[in-house]
Coordinates of C-alpha atoms and ligand atoms in Angstrom, one line a residue:
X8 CA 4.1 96.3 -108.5
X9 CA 7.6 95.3 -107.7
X10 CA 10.0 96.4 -110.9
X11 CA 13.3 97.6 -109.8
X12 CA 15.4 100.0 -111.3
X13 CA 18.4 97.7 -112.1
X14 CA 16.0 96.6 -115.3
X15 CA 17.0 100.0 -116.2
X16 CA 19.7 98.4 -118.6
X17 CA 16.5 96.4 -120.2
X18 CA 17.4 93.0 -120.7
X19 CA 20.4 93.0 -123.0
X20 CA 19.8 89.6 -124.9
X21 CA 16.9 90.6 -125.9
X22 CA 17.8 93.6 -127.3
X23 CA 20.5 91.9 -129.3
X24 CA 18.1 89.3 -130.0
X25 CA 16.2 92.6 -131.5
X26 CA 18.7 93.6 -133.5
X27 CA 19.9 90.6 -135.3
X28 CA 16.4 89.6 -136.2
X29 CA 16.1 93.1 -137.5
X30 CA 19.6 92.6 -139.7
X31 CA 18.0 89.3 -140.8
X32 CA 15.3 90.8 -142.3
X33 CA 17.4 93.7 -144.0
X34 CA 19.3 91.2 -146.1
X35 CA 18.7 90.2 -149.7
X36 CA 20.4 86.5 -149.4
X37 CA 18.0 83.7 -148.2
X38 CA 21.0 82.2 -146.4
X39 CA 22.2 85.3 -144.8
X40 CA 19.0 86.4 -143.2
X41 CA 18.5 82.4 -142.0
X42 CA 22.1 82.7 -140.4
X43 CA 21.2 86.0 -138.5
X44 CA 17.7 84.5 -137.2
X45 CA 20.0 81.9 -135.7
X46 CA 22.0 84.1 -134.1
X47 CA 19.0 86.0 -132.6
X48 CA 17.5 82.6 -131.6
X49 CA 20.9 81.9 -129.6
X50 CA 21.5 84.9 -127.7
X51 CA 17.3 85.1 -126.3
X52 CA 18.2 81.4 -125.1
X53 CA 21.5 82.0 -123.4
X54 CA 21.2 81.6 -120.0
X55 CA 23.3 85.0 -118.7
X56 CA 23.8 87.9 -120.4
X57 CA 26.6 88.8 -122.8
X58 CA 27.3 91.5 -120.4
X59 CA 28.5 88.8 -117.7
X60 CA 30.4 86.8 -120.7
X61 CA 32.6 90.3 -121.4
X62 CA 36.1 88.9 -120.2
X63 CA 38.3 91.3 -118.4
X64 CA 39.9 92.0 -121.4
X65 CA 36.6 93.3 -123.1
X66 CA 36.3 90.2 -125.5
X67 CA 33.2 87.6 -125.5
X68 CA 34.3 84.6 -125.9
X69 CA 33.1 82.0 -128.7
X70 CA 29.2 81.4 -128.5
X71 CA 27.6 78.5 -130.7
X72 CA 26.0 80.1 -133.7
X73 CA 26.8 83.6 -133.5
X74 CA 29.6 84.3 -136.5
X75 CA 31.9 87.5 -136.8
X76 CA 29.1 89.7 -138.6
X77 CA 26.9 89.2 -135.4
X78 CA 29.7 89.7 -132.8
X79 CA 30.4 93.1 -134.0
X80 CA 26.5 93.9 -133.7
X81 CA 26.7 92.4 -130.2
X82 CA 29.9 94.8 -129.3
X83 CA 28.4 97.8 -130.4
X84 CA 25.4 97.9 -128.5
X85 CA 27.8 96.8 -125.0
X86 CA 29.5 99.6 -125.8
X87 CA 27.1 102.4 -127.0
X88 CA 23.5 100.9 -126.6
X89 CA 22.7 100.8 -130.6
X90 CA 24.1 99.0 -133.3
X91 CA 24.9 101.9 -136.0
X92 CA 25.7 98.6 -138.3
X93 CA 21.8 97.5 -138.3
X94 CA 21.0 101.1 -138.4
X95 CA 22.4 101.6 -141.4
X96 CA 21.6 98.3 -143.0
X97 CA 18.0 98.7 -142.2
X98 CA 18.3 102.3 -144.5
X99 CA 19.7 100.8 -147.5
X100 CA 17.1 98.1 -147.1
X101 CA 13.6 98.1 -149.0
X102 CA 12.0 96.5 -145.9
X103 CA 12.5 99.6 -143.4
X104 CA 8.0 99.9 -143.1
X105 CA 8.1 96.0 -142.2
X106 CA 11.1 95.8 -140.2
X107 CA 9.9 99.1 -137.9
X108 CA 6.3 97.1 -137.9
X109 CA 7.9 93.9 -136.5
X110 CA 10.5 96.0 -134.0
X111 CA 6.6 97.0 -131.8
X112 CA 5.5 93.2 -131.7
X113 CA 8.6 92.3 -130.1
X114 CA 7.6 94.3 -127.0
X115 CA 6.9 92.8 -123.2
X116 CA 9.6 89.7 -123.9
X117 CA 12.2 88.5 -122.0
X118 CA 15.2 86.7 -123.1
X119 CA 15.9 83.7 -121.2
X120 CA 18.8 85.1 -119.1
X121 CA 15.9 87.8 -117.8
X122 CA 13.8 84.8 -117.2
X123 CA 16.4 83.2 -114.8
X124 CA 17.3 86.8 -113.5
X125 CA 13.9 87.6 -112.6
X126 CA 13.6 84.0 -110.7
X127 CA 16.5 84.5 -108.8
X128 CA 15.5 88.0 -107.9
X129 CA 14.5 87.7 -104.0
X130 CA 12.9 91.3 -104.2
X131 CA 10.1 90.3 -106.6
X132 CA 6.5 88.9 -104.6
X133 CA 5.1 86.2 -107.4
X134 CA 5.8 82.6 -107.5
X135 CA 8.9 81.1 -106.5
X136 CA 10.0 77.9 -109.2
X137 CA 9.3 75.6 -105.9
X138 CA 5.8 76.6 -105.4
X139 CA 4.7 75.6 -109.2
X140 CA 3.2 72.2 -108.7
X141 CA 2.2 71.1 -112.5
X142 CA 1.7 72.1 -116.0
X143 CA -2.1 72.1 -117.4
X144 CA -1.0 73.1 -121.5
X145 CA 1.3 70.9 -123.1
X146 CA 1.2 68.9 -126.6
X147 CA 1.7 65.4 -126.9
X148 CA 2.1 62.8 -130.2
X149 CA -1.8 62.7 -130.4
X150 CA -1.4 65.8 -132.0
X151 CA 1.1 68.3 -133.0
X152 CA 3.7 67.4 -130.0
X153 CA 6.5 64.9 -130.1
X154 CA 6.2 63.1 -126.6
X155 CA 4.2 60.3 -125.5
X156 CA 1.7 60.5 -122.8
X157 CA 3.9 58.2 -120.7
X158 CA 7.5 60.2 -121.8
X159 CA 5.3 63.5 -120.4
X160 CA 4.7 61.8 -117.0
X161 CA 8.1 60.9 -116.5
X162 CA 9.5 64.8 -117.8
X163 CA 7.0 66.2 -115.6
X164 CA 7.8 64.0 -112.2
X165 CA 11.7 64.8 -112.9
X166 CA 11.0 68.6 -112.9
X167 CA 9.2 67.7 -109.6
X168 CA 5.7 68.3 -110.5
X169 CA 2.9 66.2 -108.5
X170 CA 0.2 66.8 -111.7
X171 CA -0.1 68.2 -115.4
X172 CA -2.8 68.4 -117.9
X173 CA -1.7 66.8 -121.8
X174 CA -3.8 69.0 -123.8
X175 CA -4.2 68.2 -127.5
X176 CA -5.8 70.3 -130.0
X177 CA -9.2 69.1 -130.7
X178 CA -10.7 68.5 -134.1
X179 CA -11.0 71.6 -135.3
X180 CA -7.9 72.7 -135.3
X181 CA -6.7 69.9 -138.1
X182 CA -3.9 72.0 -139.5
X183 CA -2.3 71.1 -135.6
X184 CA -3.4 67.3 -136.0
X185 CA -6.8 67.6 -133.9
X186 CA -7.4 65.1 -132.1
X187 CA -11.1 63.1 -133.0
X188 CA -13.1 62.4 -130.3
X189 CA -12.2 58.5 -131.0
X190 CA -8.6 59.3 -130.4
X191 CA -9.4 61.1 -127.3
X192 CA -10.9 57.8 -125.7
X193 CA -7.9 56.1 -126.5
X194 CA -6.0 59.0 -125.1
X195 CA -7.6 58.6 -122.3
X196 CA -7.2 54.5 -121.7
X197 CA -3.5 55.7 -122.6
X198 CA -3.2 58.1 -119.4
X199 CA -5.2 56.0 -117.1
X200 CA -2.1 53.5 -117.5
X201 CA 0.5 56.0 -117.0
X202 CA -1.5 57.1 -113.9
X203 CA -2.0 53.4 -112.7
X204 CA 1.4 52.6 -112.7
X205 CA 2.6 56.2 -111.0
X206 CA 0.2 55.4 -107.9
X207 CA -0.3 58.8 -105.6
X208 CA 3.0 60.3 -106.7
X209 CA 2.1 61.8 -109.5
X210 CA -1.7 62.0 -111.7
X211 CA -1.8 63.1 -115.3
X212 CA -4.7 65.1 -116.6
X213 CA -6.7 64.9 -119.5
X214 CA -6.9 68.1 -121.1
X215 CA -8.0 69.6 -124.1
X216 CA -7.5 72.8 -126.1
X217 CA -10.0 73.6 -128.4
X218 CA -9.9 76.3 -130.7
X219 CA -12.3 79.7 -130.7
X220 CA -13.9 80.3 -134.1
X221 CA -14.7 83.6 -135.1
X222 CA -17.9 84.0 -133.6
X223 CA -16.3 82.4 -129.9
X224 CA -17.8 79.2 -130.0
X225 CA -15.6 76.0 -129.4
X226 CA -14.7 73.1 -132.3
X227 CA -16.8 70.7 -129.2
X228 CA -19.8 70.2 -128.5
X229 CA -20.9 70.1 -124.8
X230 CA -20.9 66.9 -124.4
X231 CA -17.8 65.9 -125.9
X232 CA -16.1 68.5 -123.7
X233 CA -17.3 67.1 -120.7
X234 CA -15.4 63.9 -121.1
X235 CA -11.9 66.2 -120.5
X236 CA -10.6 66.8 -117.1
X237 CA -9.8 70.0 -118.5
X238 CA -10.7 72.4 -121.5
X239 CA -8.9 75.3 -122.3
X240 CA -9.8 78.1 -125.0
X241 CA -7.5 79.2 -127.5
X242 CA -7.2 81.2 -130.6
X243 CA -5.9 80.1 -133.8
X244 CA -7.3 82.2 -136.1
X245 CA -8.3 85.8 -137.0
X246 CA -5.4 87.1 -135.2
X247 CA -3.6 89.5 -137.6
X248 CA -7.3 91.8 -137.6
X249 CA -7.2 95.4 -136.7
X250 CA -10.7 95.1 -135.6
X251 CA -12.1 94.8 -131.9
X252 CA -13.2 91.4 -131.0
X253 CA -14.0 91.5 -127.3
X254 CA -17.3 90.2 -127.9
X255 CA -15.7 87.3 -129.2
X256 CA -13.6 86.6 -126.0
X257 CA -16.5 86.7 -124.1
X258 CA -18.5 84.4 -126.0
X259 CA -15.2 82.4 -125.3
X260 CA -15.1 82.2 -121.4
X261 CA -18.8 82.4 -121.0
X262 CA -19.2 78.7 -122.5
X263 CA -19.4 76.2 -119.1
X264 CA -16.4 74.0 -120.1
X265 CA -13.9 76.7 -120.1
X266 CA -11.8 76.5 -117.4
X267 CA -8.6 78.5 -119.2
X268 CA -7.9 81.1 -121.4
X269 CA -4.9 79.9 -123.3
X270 CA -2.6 82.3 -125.1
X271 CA -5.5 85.2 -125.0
X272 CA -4.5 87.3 -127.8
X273 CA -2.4 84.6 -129.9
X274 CA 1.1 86.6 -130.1
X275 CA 4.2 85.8 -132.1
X276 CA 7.1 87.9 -130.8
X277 CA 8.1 90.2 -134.2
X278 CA 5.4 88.6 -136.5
X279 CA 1.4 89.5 -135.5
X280 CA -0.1 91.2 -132.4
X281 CA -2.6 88.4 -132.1
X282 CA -6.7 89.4 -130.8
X283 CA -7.5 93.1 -130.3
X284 CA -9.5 93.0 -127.2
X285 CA -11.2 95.4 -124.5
X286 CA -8.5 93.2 -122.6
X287 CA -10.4 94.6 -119.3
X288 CA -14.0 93.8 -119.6
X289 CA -12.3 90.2 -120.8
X290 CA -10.9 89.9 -117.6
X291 CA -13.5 91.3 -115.8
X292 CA -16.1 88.2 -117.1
X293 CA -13.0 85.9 -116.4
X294 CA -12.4 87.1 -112.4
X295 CA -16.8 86.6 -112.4
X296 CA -17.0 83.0 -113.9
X297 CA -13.3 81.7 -111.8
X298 CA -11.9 81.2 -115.6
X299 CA -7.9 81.1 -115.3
X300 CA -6.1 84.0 -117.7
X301 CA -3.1 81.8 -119.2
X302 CA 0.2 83.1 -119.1
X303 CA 2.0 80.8 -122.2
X304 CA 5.3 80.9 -121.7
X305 CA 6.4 79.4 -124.8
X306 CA 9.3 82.2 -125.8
X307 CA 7.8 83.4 -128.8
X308 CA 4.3 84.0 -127.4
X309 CA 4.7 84.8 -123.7
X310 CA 1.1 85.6 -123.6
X311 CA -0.3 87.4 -121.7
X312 CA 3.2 89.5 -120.6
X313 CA 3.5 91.0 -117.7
X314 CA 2.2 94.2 -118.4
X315 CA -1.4 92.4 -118.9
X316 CA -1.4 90.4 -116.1
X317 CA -1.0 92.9 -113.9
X318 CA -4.3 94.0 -115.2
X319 CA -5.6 90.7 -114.9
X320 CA -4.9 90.9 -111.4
X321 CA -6.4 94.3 -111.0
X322 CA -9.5 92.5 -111.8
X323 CA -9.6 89.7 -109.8
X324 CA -8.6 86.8 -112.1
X325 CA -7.1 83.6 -111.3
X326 CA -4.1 82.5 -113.9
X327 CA -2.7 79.1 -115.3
X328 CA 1.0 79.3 -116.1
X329 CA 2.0 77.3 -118.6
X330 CA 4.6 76.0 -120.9
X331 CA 3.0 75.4 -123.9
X332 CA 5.5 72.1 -124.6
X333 CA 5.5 70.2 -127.6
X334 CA 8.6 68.4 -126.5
X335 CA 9.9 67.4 -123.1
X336 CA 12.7 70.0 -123.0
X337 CA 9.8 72.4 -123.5
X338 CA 8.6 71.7 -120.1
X339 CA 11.4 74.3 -118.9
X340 CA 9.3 77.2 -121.2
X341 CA 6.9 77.1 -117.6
X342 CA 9.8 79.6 -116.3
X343 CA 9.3 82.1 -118.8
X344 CA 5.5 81.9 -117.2
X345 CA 6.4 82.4 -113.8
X346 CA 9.0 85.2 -114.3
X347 CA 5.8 87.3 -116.2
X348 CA 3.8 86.4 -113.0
X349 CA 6.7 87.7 -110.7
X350 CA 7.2 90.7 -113.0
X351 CA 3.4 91.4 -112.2
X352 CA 3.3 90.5 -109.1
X353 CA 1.1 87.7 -108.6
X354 CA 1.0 85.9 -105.7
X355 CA 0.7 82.0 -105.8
X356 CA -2.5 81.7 -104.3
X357 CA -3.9 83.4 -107.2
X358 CA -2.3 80.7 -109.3
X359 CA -4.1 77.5 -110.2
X360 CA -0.4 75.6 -110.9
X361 CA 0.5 76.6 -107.2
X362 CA -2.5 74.8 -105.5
X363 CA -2.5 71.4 -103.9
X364 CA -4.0 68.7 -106.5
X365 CA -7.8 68.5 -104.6
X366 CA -8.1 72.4 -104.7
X367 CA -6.8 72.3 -108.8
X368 CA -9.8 69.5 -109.0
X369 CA -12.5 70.9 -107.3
X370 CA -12.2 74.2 -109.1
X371 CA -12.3 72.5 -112.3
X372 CA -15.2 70.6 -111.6
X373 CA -17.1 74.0 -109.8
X374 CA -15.5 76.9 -111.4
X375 CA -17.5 79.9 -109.4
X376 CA -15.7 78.1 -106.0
X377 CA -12.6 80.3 -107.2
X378 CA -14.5 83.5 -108.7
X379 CA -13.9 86.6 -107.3
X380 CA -15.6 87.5 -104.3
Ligands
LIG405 ZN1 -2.7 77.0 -129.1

């Protein structure tokens, strides 16, 4: 596995990032700890890091959101690697158990200036931006995105993509707008005339993401999933449990529909580790039925990281890397995706977004054409 040693100096935005979400949390005034969430939120979505903004003269120059209190947080850990100031508030704060709690879930993500770094890094062996062809999880208005199907199609052709899969939530999941199965039919007539009027250049998938109760069975029946081009398994719920529920995944990826396990643990970067798994065995049954491992690359989530898919890899699994959109700017959160797959060296064959559109079909009509040999 390719990691070189100039990560040494790990990914300064995000360890800023780090650190202003931890002041956040240490401060008594709603609007205080709203302003320094902001300022976390813009420094993991610059696009360099604040070590290349450092003029000459050792100032940073003026950055959108980030006020005086941050900028001396920021200059103390570009000049010493800590930030006594978030130290110290953090110690006079009552919420030094949940703030120490939140600092391990924030583990395994990259800023987006490490996304971009990572992409432009010749020496990693994963997936170069070119080779991604399409995006197979994204949210549209027919349930809890923004974008139309048609607004999708024309997002997706401009980043240069020859496919992608809209995948709504299905009924289940109402608290994300399911979509009924009603809706999905009109859904449907909806894509077929975004597809009809796009010809050969481009073909827009139906998807679906249904949800994985408790027990690993799917909010569709079989038949209903059968009218999706594509179904992918998610978890919504259960995902703050300190208990092992392997036998849940597997219920999961053993159902026929599945093609792709979205977002496998259910994340959020400083808030909840998501599904406690024998991640292995998971992945194991995965490589043995051709079911894709996602990599979500929706900042917050970026699940599975790198470290994971790695393993993944070690067991023979295919991967979807996806971007998790619910707007069209959101299409970009694909990157964060592939610089995971680069950090674990995946190659693009091993990716279903990197094959040609009849390979992507005809292993999501015969699954076990793709499973490890
Ligand atoms: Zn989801």
């Amino acid at each position: 596995m390719a990691v070189p040693s100039s990560r040494s100096f790990a990914d300064v935005n995000a360890v800023v990032g780090g650190y202003l979400r931890d002041l956040a949390f240490a401060q008594s005034s709603q609007q205080k700890m709203f302003g320094y969430k902001r300022a976390a939120a813009a420094i993991l979505a610059l696009d360099v890091p604040l070590t290349d903004l450092v003029g000459p003269d050792g100032a940073l120059p003026r950055i959108a959101g980030i006020g005086p209190g941050s900028t001396r947080v920021i200059r103390e850990i570009l000049d010493q690697g800590a930030s006594p100031t978030v130290e110290q508030a953090i110690a006079q704060s009552d919420r030094r158990a949940d703030i120490e709690r939140r600092r391990q879930l924030r583990r395994h993500f990259l800023s987006r200036a490490e996304v971009r770094r990572v992409l432009s890094d010749p020496t990693f062996e994963g997936p170069a931006v070119e080779q991604y062809r399409g995006d197979l999880q994204m949210h549209s208005e027919w349930s809890d995105g923004g974008p139309s199907v048609a607004e999708i199609a024309d997002a997706c052709l401009q980043r240069g993509y020859q496919y992608a899969a809209v995948t709504d939530h299905s009924y289940g999941l109402k608290i994300a707008g399911g979509m009924s199965m009603a809706e999905a039919a009109e859904q449907r007539r909806a894509i077929e005339n975004v597809n009809a009027r796009r010809g050969n250049q481009f073909r827009l998938l139906q998807g679906i993401e249904a949800n994985i109760d408790a027990a690993g069975q799917l909010d569709l029946e079989d038949d209903e999933a059968a009218t999706f081009d594509v179904v992918l398994a998610a978890p919504h719920s259960r995902l703050r449990k300190d208990e092992d529920q392997t036998s849940r995944m597997l219920t999961a990826i053993t159902h026929p529909a599945v093609r792709v396990l979205a977002h496998p643990r259910g994340r959020i970067s400083g808030s909840r580790a998501g599904v406690i798994a024998d991640w292995d065995a998971v992945f194991a049954s995965a490589a043995q039925r051709g079911v894709a491992i996602e990599i979500d690359g929706d900042p917050a989530r970026q699940d599975v990281d790198h470290t994971l898919a790695s393993r993944a890899l070690g067991a023979g699994c295919i991967f979807a890397l996806d971007s998790d959109a619910h707007t069209t700017t959101q299409l970009s959160y694909a990157e964060t995706a592939l610089a995971h797959a680069r950090l674990a060296g995946v190659p693009a064959e091993r990716i279903v977004n990197c094959w040609p559109l009849d390979r992507l079909l005809s292993w999501l009509s015969n699954p076990s054409s793709e499973r490890r040999q």
